[in-house]
CSV table of C-alpha atoms and ligand atoms in Angstrom, one decimal:
chain,number,residue,atom,x,y,z
A,26,MET,CA,65.7,93.7,87.6
A,27,SER,CA,67.4,96.9,86.3
A,28,VAL,CA,70.0,96.3,83.6
A,29,SER,CA,71.7,98.8,81.4
A,30,PRO,CA,73.4,98.5,78.0
A,31,PRO,CA,77.3,98.6,77.9
A,32,LEU,CA,78.6,102.0,79.2
A,33,ARG,CA,81.6,103.9,77.8
A,34,SER,CA,84.0,104.5,80.7
A,35,MET,CA,87.2,106.6,80.7
A,36,ARG,CA,90.0,105.1,82.9
A,37,LEU,CA,93.6,105.5,83.7
A,38,VAL,CA,96.0,102.8,82.6
A,39,SER,CA,99.7,102.2,82.6
A,40,ARG,CA,101.8,99.9,80.4
A,41,LEU,CA,105.4,98.8,80.8
A,42,SER,CA,107.5,98.8,77.6
A,43,GLU,CA,110.4,96.4,76.9
A,44,ASP,CA,112.9,99.2,77.6
A,45,GLY,CA,111.8,99.4,81.3
A,46,THR,CA,109.6,102.6,80.9
A,47,ILE,CA,106.1,103.0,82.3
A,48,HIS,CA,103.7,104.8,80.1
A,49,ALA,CA,100.5,106.1,81.9
A,50,GLY,CA,97.6,107.5,80.0
A,51,LEU,CA,93.8,107.6,79.5
A,52,GLU,CA,91.7,105.2,77.6
A,53,THR,CA,88.0,104.6,77.0
A,54,ILE,CA,86.5,101.1,77.3
A,55,ASP,CA,83.1,99.5,77.0
A,56,LEU,CA,81.9,98.4,80.4
A,57,PRO,CA,79.6,95.3,80.3
A,58,PRO,CA,76.3,95.5,82.2
A,59,PRO,CA,76.5,94.1,85.7
A,60,ALA,CA,76.1,90.3,86.1
A,61,PRO,CA,74.0,88.8,88.9
A,62,MET,CA,75.0,90.1,92.3
A,63,GLN,CA,77.0,93.0,90.7
A,64,VAL,CA,76.4,96.7,90.3
A,65,THR,CA,77.6,99.5,88.1
A,66,VAL,CA,78.8,102.5,90.0
A,67,ARG,CA,79.2,106.1,88.7
A,68,MET,CA,82.4,107.1,90.5
A,69,GLU,CA,82.4,110.3,92.6
A,70,ALA,CA,85.8,110.2,94.4
A,71,ALA,CA,88.8,107.9,94.9
A,72,PRO,CA,92.0,108.4,96.9
A,73,LEU,CA,95.6,108.3,95.7
A,74,HIS,CA,97.3,106.1,98.3
A,75,SER,CA,101.0,105.4,98.4
A,76,SER,CA,100.2,101.8,97.4
A,77,ASN,CA,98.2,103.0,94.4
A,78,MET,CA,101.3,104.9,93.2
A,79,ASN,CA,103.4,101.8,93.7
A,80,SER,CA,101.0,99.5,91.8
A,81,PHE,CA,99.7,101.8,89.1
A,82,PHE,CA,103.1,103.4,88.2
A,83,GLY,CA,105.3,100.7,89.6
A,84,PRO,CA,108.7,101.7,91.2
A,85,ILE,CA,109.4,104.6,88.9
A,86,ASP,CA,111.9,107.3,89.2
A,87,ILE,CA,109.6,110.3,89.3
A,88,GLU,CA,112.5,112.7,89.0
A,89,ARG,CA,113.1,111.3,85.5
A,90,ALA,CA,109.4,111.3,84.4
A,91,VAL,CA,108.4,113.3,81.3
A,92,GLN,CA,105.0,114.8,80.3
A,93,THR,CA,103.5,113.2,77.2
A,94,GLY,CA,100.1,113.4,75.4
A,95,THR,CA,98.1,116.6,74.9
A,96,GLY,CA,96.5,119.2,77.1
A,97,ASP,CA,93.1,117.3,77.3
A,98,ALA,CA,94.6,113.9,77.3
A,99,PRO,CA,97.9,114.1,79.1
A,100,GLY,CA,100.3,111.1,79.6
A,101,LEU,CA,103.2,110.5,81.8
A,102,SER,CA,106.2,108.3,81.1
A,103,ALA,CA,109.0,107.4,83.6
A,104,PRO,CA,111.8,104.8,83.8
A,105,LEU,CA,111.6,102.1,86.5
A,106,ARG,CA,114.2,102.6,89.3
A,107,PRO,CA,117.4,100.6,88.7
A,108,GLY,CA,117.2,97.0,89.9
A,109,THR,CA,113.4,96.8,89.9
A,110,ALA,CA,112.7,95.7,86.3
A,111,GLU,CA,112.9,91.9,87.0
A,112,LEU,CA,110.0,92.1,89.6
A,113,GLN,CA,107.9,94.1,87.1
A,114,LYS,CA,108.3,91.6,84.2
A,115,ASN,CA,104.8,90.3,84.5
A,116,ARG,CA,103.4,93.7,83.6
A,117,LEU,CA,104.8,93.6,80.1
A,118,GLY,CA,102.0,93.7,77.6
A,119,GLN,CA,99.4,94.4,80.2
A,120,ALA,CA,97.1,97.4,80.7
A,121,VAL,CA,97.3,98.1,84.4
A,122,PRO,CA,94.3,100.1,85.7
A,123,GLY,CA,94.6,102.4,88.8
A,124,GLY,CA,92.9,102.8,92.1
A,125,SER,CA,91.7,100.4,94.7
A,126,GLU,CA,88.8,102.0,96.5
A,127,GLY,CA,86.4,104.9,96.2
A,128,VAL,CA,82.8,106.1,96.5
A,129,GLY,CA,80.0,106.5,93.9
A,130,THR,CA,76.4,106.0,93.1
A,131,VAL,CA,74.9,102.7,91.8
A,132,VAL,CA,73.4,103.3,88.4
A,133,ALA,CA,72.7,99.8,87.3
A,134,ALA,CA,72.1,96.6,89.3
A,135,GLY,CA,72.3,92.9,88.3
A,136,GLU,CA,69.9,90.3,89.5
A,137,GLY,CA,69.9,90.0,93.2
A,138,ALA,CA,71.6,93.4,93.8
A,139,GLU,CA,68.5,95.6,93.0
A,140,ALA,CA,68.3,96.8,96.6
A,141,LEU,CA,71.5,98.8,96.0
A,142,MET,CA,70.1,100.7,93.0
A,143,ASN,CA,70.5,104.5,93.4
A,144,THR,CA,72.3,104.2,96.7
A,145,ARG,CA,75.7,105.9,97.5
A,146,VAL,CA,78.3,103.2,98.1
A,147,ALA,CA,81.9,103.0,99.3
A,148,VAL,CA,83.5,100.4,97.0
A,149,TRP,CA,86.7,98.3,96.8
A,150,ASN,CA,88.3,95.2,95.2
A,151,ASN,CA,88.3,96.6,91.7
A,152,SER,CA,90.1,99.5,90.0
A,153,THR,CA,88.5,102.9,90.7
A,154,TYR,CA,90.3,105.5,88.6
A,155,CYS,CA,87.6,105.5,86.0
A,156,ASP,CA,84.2,107.3,85.7
A,157,TYR,CA,82.1,104.0,85.8
A,158,GLN,CA,83.1,100.6,87.2
A,159,VAL,CA,81.4,97.3,88.0
A,160,PHE,CA,81.7,95.9,91.5
A,161,ARG,CA,80.4,92.8,93.3
A,162,ALA,CA,77.5,93.8,95.6
A,163,GLU,CA,79.5,92.3,98.5
A,164,ASP,CA,82.2,94.9,97.9
A,165,CYS,CA,79.8,97.8,98.4
A,166,LEU,CA,79.1,99.5,101.7
A,167,VAL,CA,76.1,101.9,101.7
A,168,VAL,CA,77.2,105.3,103.1
A,169,PRO,CA,75.1,108.4,104.1
A,170,GLU,CA,74.5,110.9,101.3
A,171,ASP,CA,75.9,113.7,103.4
A,172,LEU,CA,79.2,111.9,104.4
A,173,ASP,CA,82.2,113.9,103.2
A,174,PRO,CA,83.5,112.3,99.9
A,175,ALA,CA,87.0,112.2,101.5
A,176,ASP,CA,85.7,109.9,104.3
A,177,ALA,CA,83.4,107.9,102.1
A,178,ALA,CA,86.1,107.2,99.5
A,179,THR,CA,88.5,105.7,102.0
A,180,ALA,CA,86.2,103.4,103.9
A,181,PHE,CA,88.1,100.2,103.4
A,182,ILE,CA,91.9,100.1,103.0
A,183,ASN,CA,93.3,102.4,105.8
A,184,PRO,CA,90.5,101.7,108.3
A,185,LEU,CA,90.8,97.9,107.9
A,186,THR,CA,94.6,98.2,108.0
A,187,ALA,CA,94.4,100.1,111.4
A,188,LEU,CA,91.9,97.6,112.7
A,189,GLY,CA,93.9,94.6,111.4
A,190,ILE,CA,97.0,95.9,113.1
A,191,ILE,CA,95.2,96.1,116.4
A,192,GLU,CA,93.7,92.6,116.0
A,193,THR,CA,97.1,91.2,115.1
A,194,ALA,CA,98.7,92.8,118.2
A,195,ARG,CA,95.9,91.5,120.4
A,196,ARG,CA,96.1,87.9,119.0
A,197,HIS,CA,99.8,87.8,120.0
A,198,GLY,CA,98.8,89.0,123.5
A,199,TYR,CA,100.4,92.5,123.4
A,200,LYS,CA,99.0,95.5,125.3
A,201,ALA,CA,101.1,98.0,123.5
A,202,LEU,CA,102.6,98.5,120.0
A,203,ILE,CA,105.0,100.6,118.1
A,204,ASN,CA,104.0,102.2,114.8
A,205,THR,CA,106.3,104.0,112.3
A,206,ALA,CA,105.5,106.9,109.9
A,207,ALA,CA,103.0,107.4,112.7
A,208,ALA,CA,101.6,110.8,111.5
A,209,SER,CA,100.2,109.0,108.4
A,210,ASN,CA,96.4,108.6,107.9
A,211,VAL,CA,96.8,104.9,109.1
A,212,GLY,CA,98.8,106.2,112.1
A,213,ARG,CA,96.2,108.7,113.2
A,214,MET,CA,93.5,106.0,112.9
A,215,LEU,CA,95.7,103.8,115.1
A,216,LEU,CA,96.1,106.5,117.6
A,217,ARG,CA,92.3,106.9,118.0
A,218,LEU,CA,91.7,103.2,118.1
A,219,CYS,CA,94.4,102.5,120.7
A,220,LYS,CA,92.8,105.2,122.9
A,221,GLU,CA,89.4,103.7,122.4
A,222,GLU,CA,90.7,100.2,123.2
A,223,GLY,CA,93.1,101.1,126.0
A,224,LEU,CA,96.2,99.9,124.2
A,225,GLY,CA,99.6,101.5,124.6
A,226,LEU,CA,101.1,103.1,121.5
A,227,VAL,CA,104.6,104.4,120.6
A,228,CYS,CA,104.6,106.7,117.6
A,229,ILE,CA,107.7,107.1,115.6
A,230,VAL,CA,107.9,110.1,113.2
A,231,ARG,CA,110.8,111.7,111.4
A,232,SER,CA,110.5,115.5,112.2
A,233,ALA,CA,109.9,117.7,115.2
A,234,ALA,CA,106.9,119.3,113.5
A,235,THR,CA,105.1,116.0,113.0
A,236,ALA,CA,106.1,114.9,116.5
A,237,GLN,CA,104.3,118.0,117.9
A,238,GLN,CA,101.3,117.3,115.7
A,239,MET,CA,101.0,113.9,117.2
A,240,ARG,CA,101.3,115.2,120.7
A,241,ASP,CA,98.6,117.8,120.0
A,242,LEU,CA,96.4,114.9,118.9
A,243,GLY,CA,96.9,113.3,122.3
A,244,ALA,CA,99.8,110.8,121.6
A,245,GLU,CA,101.7,110.1,124.8
A,246,HIS,CA,104.9,108.4,123.5
A,247,VAL,CA,106.1,110.2,120.4
A,248,ILE,CA,109.7,109.6,119.2
A,249,ASP,CA,111.3,111.7,116.5
A,250,SER,CA,113.9,109.6,114.5
A,251,SER,CA,115.7,112.8,113.4
A,252,GLU,CA,116.7,113.5,117.0
A,253,GLU,CA,120.2,112.8,118.2
A,254,ALA,CA,118.9,110.9,121.2
A,255,TYR,CA,116.4,108.9,119.1
A,256,ARG,CA,117.5,105.4,120.2
A,257,GLU,CA,117.7,106.2,123.9
A,258,LYS,CA,114.3,107.8,123.8
A,259,LEU,CA,112.8,104.8,122.0
A,260,VAL,CA,114.3,102.4,124.5
A,261,GLU,CA,112.7,104.5,127.3
A,262,ALA,CA,109.3,104.5,125.5
A,263,ILE,CA,109.5,100.6,125.1
A,264,ASP,CA,110.4,100.3,128.8
A,265,ALA,CA,107.4,102.5,129.7
A,266,THR,CA,104.8,100.7,127.5
A,267,GLY,CA,106.2,97.1,127.2
A,268,ALA,CA,105.7,97.4,123.4
A,269,MET,CA,107.4,94.4,122.0
A,270,ILE,CA,105.5,94.4,118.7
A,271,CYS,CA,106.2,96.9,115.9
A,272,PHE,CA,104.3,97.7,112.7
A,273,ASP,CA,106.7,99.4,110.4
A,274,ALA,CA,105.6,101.2,107.2
A,275,ILE,CA,109.1,102.1,106.3
A,276,GLY,CA,111.6,99.2,106.3
A,277,GLY,CA,115.3,99.9,105.3
A,278,LYS,CA,117.7,100.4,108.2
A,279,GLN,CA,115.0,101.6,110.5
A,280,ALA,CA,113.8,98.0,111.1
A,281,GLY,CA,117.2,97.0,112.6
A,282,ASP,CA,117.3,100.1,114.7
A,283,ILE,CA,113.9,99.5,116.3
A,284,LEU,CA,114.6,95.7,116.8
A,285,THR,CA,117.9,96.7,118.5
A,286,CYS,CA,116.1,99.1,120.8
A,287,MET,CA,113.5,96.4,121.7
A,288,GLU,CA,116.4,94.1,122.5
A,289,ALA,CA,118.1,96.8,124.7
A,290,SER,CA,114.8,97.2,126.6
A,291,ALA,CA,114.3,93.4,126.9
A,292,ARG,CA,117.8,92.9,128.2
A,293,LYS,CA,117.2,95.3,131.0
A,294,HIS,CA,114.6,93.1,132.7
A,295,SER,CA,115.8,89.6,131.6
A,296,LYS,CA,117.9,87.5,133.9
A,297,GLY,CA,121.0,85.8,132.8
A,298,PHE,CA,122.6,86.0,129.4
A,299,GLY,CA,123.1,83.9,126.3
A,300,PRO,CA,125.0,84.0,123.0
A,301,TYR,CA,122.0,85.4,121.1
A,302,GLY,CA,120.8,88.1,123.5
A,303,SER,CA,117.6,88.2,125.5
A,304,GLN,CA,114.9,85.5,125.1
A,305,GLU,CA,112.0,87.9,125.2
A,306,ARG,CA,109.9,87.3,122.2
A,307,ARG,CA,109.3,90.2,119.8
A,308,HIS,CA,107.2,90.6,116.6
A,309,TYR,CA,108.2,92.9,113.8
A,310,TYR,CA,105.7,93.4,110.9
A,311,ILE,CA,106.7,95.4,107.9
A,312,TYR,CA,103.5,96.8,106.3
A,313,GLY,CA,104.9,99.4,103.9
A,314,ALA,CA,107.9,100.3,101.7
A,315,LEU,CA,108.3,104.0,102.3
A,316,ASP,CA,112.1,103.4,102.2
A,317,PRO,CA,112.8,101.2,99.1
A,318,ALA,CA,116.2,100.3,100.4
A,319,PRO,CA,116.9,96.7,101.5
A,320,ILE,CA,115.7,95.8,105.0
A,321,GLU,CA,118.7,95.4,107.3
A,322,ILE,CA,118.7,93.7,110.8
A,323,PRO,CA,122.0,93.8,112.6
A,324,ARG,CA,123.2,91.1,115.1
A,325,SER,CA,122.7,93.7,117.9
A,326,ALA,CA,118.9,93.0,117.6
A,327,GLY,CA,119.4,89.6,119.2
A,328,LEU,CA,117.5,86.6,117.8
A,329,ALA,CA,114.2,86.3,119.7
A,330,TRP,CA,112.3,88.1,117.1
A,331,THR,CA,109.9,87.1,114.3
A,332,CYS,CA,109.9,89.4,111.3
A,333,SER,CA,107.4,89.2,108.5
A,334,GLY,CA,105.5,91.3,106.0
A,335,TRP,CA,101.9,92.3,106.9
A,336,LEU,CA,99.3,93.0,104.2
A,337,PHE,CA,95.7,93.7,105.1
A,338,ARG,CA,94.1,91.8,102.2
A,339,PRO,CA,95.4,88.4,103.1
A,340,PHE,CA,94.8,89.2,106.8
A,341,PHE,CA,91.1,90.2,106.1
A,342,LYS,CA,90.6,87.2,103.8
A,343,GLU,CA,91.7,84.7,106.4
A,344,LEU,CA,89.3,86.1,109.0
A,345,SER,CA,86.0,84.2,109.7
A,346,PRO,CA,82.9,85.7,108.0
A,347,GLU,CA,81.7,86.8,111.5
A,348,ASP,CA,85.0,88.7,112.2
A,349,ARG,CA,85.0,90.2,108.7
A,350,LYS,CA,81.4,91.5,109.3
A,351,ARG,CA,82.4,92.8,112.8
A,352,LEU,CA,85.3,94.9,111.3
A,353,ILE,CA,83.1,96.3,108.5
A,354,VAL,CA,80.4,97.3,111.0
A,355,ARG,CA,83.1,98.9,113.1
A,356,VAL,CA,84.4,100.9,110.1
A,357,SER,CA,80.9,101.9,109.1
A,358,ASP,CA,80.2,103.2,112.6
A,359,GLY,CA,83.5,105.2,112.7
A,360,LEU,CA,83.4,106.8,109.2
A,361,GLY,CA,84.1,110.5,109.6
A,362,THR,CA,85.3,110.1,113.2
A,363,THR,CA,87.7,107.3,114.2
A,364,PHE,CA,88.5,106.7,110.6
A,365,LYS,CA,88.6,110.3,109.4
A,366,GLY,CA,91.2,110.8,106.7
A,367,LYS,CA,93.0,114.0,105.8
A,368,PHE,CA,93.6,115.2,102.2
A,369,ALA,CA,95.9,118.1,101.0
A,370,ARG,CA,94.3,118.5,97.6
A,371,THR,CA,91.5,117.5,95.3
A,372,ILE,CA,92.2,116.9,91.6
A,373,GLY,CA,90.4,115.7,88.5
A,374,LEU,CA,91.1,112.3,86.8
A,375,THR,CA,93.3,113.7,84.1
A,376,ASP,CA,95.3,115.7,86.7
A,377,VAL,CA,96.8,112.5,88.0
A,378,LEU,CA,98.9,112.4,84.8
A,379,ARG,CA,100.2,116.0,85.1
A,380,LEU,CA,103.8,116.0,85.9
A,381,ASP,CA,103.8,119.0,88.3
A,382,ILE,CA,101.0,117.4,90.3
A,383,ALA,CA,102.5,113.9,90.2
A,384,ARG,CA,105.8,115.4,91.7
A,385,GLU,CA,103.7,116.7,94.6
A,386,TYR,CA,101.8,113.6,95.5
A,387,PHE,CA,104.9,111.4,95.0
A,388,GLN,CA,106.4,113.1,98.1
A,389,ARG,CA,104.0,111.1,100.3
A,390,LYS,CA,104.2,113.8,103.0
A,391,THR,CA,102.1,113.9,106.2
A,392,ASP,CA,98.8,115.6,105.3
A,393,GLY,CA,99.9,115.4,101.6
A,394,LYS,CA,97.3,112.9,100.3
A,395,THR,CA,95.4,113.5,97.1
A,396,LEU,CA,91.7,112.9,96.4
A,397,ILE,CA,90.5,112.4,92.9
A,398,ARG,CA,87.0,113.8,92.1
A,399,PHE,CA,85.2,112.7,89.0
B,20,NAP,N1,100.2,96.6,104.3
B,20,NAP,C1,99.0,97.1,104.0
B,20,NAP,O1,98.1,96.3,103.7
B,20,NAP,C2,98.8,98.6,103.9
B,20,NAP,C3,97.6,99.1,103.9
B,20,NAP,C4,97.4,100.5,103.9
B,20,NAP,C5,98.5,101.3,104.0
B,20,NAP,N2,99.8,100.7,104.0
B,20,NAP,C6,101.0,101.6,104.2
B,20,NAP,O2,100.8,102.4,105.3
B,20,NAP,C7,101.6,103.6,105.1
B,20,NAP,C8,100.8,104.8,105.5
B,20,NAP,O3,99.7,104.9,104.6
B,20,NAP,P1,98.8,106.2,104.6
B,20,NAP,O4,97.9,106.2,103.5
B,20,NAP,O5,98.3,106.4,106.0
B,20,NAP,O6,100.0,107.3,104.4
B,20,NAP,P2,99.9,108.9,104.3
B,20,NAP,O7,98.7,109.4,105.0
B,20,NAP,O8,100.0,109.3,102.8
B,20,NAP,O9,101.2,109.4,105.0
B,20,NAP,C9,102.5,109.0,104.6
B,20,NAP,C10,103.4,109.2,105.8
B,20,NAP,O10,104.7,108.5,105.5
B,20,NAP,C11,105.7,109.3,106.0
B,20,NAP,N3,106.9,109.0,105.1
B,20,NAP,C12,106.9,109.1,103.8
B,20,NAP,N4,108.1,108.7,103.3
B,20,NAP,C13,108.8,108.3,104.4
B,20,NAP,C14,110.1,107.8,104.6
B,20,NAP,N5,111.0,107.6,103.6
B,20,NAP,N6,110.5,107.6,105.9
B,20,NAP,C15,109.7,107.8,107.0
B,20,NAP,N7,108.5,108.3,106.8
B,20,NAP,C16,108.0,108.6,105.6
B,20,NAP,C17,105.2,110.8,105.9
B,20,NAP,O11,105.9,111.5,106.9
B,20,NAP,P3,106.7,112.9,106.6
B,20,NAP,O12,105.8,113.9,106.1
B,20,NAP,O13,107.3,113.2,107.9
B,20,NAP,O14,107.7,112.5,105.6
B,20,NAP,C18,103.7,110.6,106.2
B,20,NAP,O15,103.4,110.8,107.5
B,20,NAP,C19,102.1,103.6,103.7
B,20,NAP,O16,103.4,103.1,103.6
B,20,NAP,C20,101.1,102.6,103.0
B,20,NAP,O17,101.7,102.0,101.9
B,20,NAP,C21,99.9,99.4,104.0
C-alpha cells in the first residue's frame, strides 16, 4: 500500500454573502490521504464548461463583476442576477469549490487502488479546480500519456452527454433528432456520433458563420435561427428527417418555436383534425440554460408533446452497470477522435479569477471554451 501524509492543495472557492453577492477566490486546504479505493491526483488540466460557471459562480451578472484581491491572489465579486437569489439560498455560508472533471497523475493510492499509482487518469465526480484532489478509483479512467490534455480533461461530461442523448432518442424509437446550440462541443460530438450510428440530425445554430462551419463538418440539415425564413426551413428539415425529438441547450422562447415547427410538420401528414392539433407524439428535452429567460410554449405547439429537463448524471446513474461500462468503453475508444473537444485558450488556475479573462469565457461562444492548466 502507498499512502502519503496530508497534502496542501490550493483551490478555487466561491461564497455567497447575505446581500446576494458571490465572492470567488483562492484558498489552501489540507487534503487527507486517500481512503481505501481512493486515489490522490495531481491535477494537470480541467475544462471551464458553461455548467461550471453556473455552479461555481452561480447566476451572476458578469457585467457588474469587480476585481478584488491582489495580483498573485486575485478575487472576483459579482451580484446574482435579479430574481435568482431565492434558488441560491442553500449556498449561504458554504464554500463552493469549482470544476467537475479533468486529468492528472495519481500520486498516492489507498488500499485496493494501488494499480492506479503513477498512472495518468481522467477524473470526475469531485471538484477539479485545485492542484491536488482525492477521487474514488471508480471515477478514474486511465488515459494514454500522449493524449492531448484538452481531450483527456474532458473525457466524461460532454462525451457522456452526447452518448446519453443518442441513447435517449433510440429508447423512444426515433431515427432522427434535433439539437440546438449545435456548433457546441456537445453538438459536434453528436454530429460525429449520428454519422457513425446512421441517425438523422437537424442542427440549429444562431449565425450564418456557425451554420457554414457545421456544413463544412458534414452536417446535412443546418438551420440558422437568425434567418428570416428560419421556421419554414426548420419545418422542411423536420419533414425530411422525421425528427420528432429535440434536445435543446437553450430554452427560452426557442422551445415554443421548435415545438410549433414540429407540430406544423406533424399536421402535414396527419389525417383529420382535433381541438389540440395533431396526435403525433413528440419529445422535447431541455438540457441547458443558455437563455436564462422563462421557457415558453405557445398553444400553436399543439399538445401531443412531452417536455422535460435532461441531465446526464441522473441518466447515467439509472443505467445498468453493463450499460455504464459500455458507454465508458465507447468514450475511451473515441477520445481524441469522436469526442475531440475544441478550446480557444489555456489559462492558469488564478487566471479564472481575472475579470478581463472571465468576461471572455462568460460569452460561451462557439470555439470559445477555456482550459485550465495547473
Ligand atoms: N444537461 C447536461 O447534463 C449537460 C451536460 C453537458 C453540457 N450541457 C449543456 O450543453 C450545452 C453545450 O455545452 P458545450 O460545453 O458543448 O458548449 P460550448 O462548446 O461552450 O458551446 C456553447 C455554444 O452555445 C451557443 N450559445 C451560447 N449562448 C447561446 C444563446 N443564448 N443562444 C443560442 N446559442 C448560444 C454558442 O454559439 P454562438 O457562438 O453562436 O453564440 C456555442 O456554440 C451547454 O448549454 C451546456 O450547459 C448539458
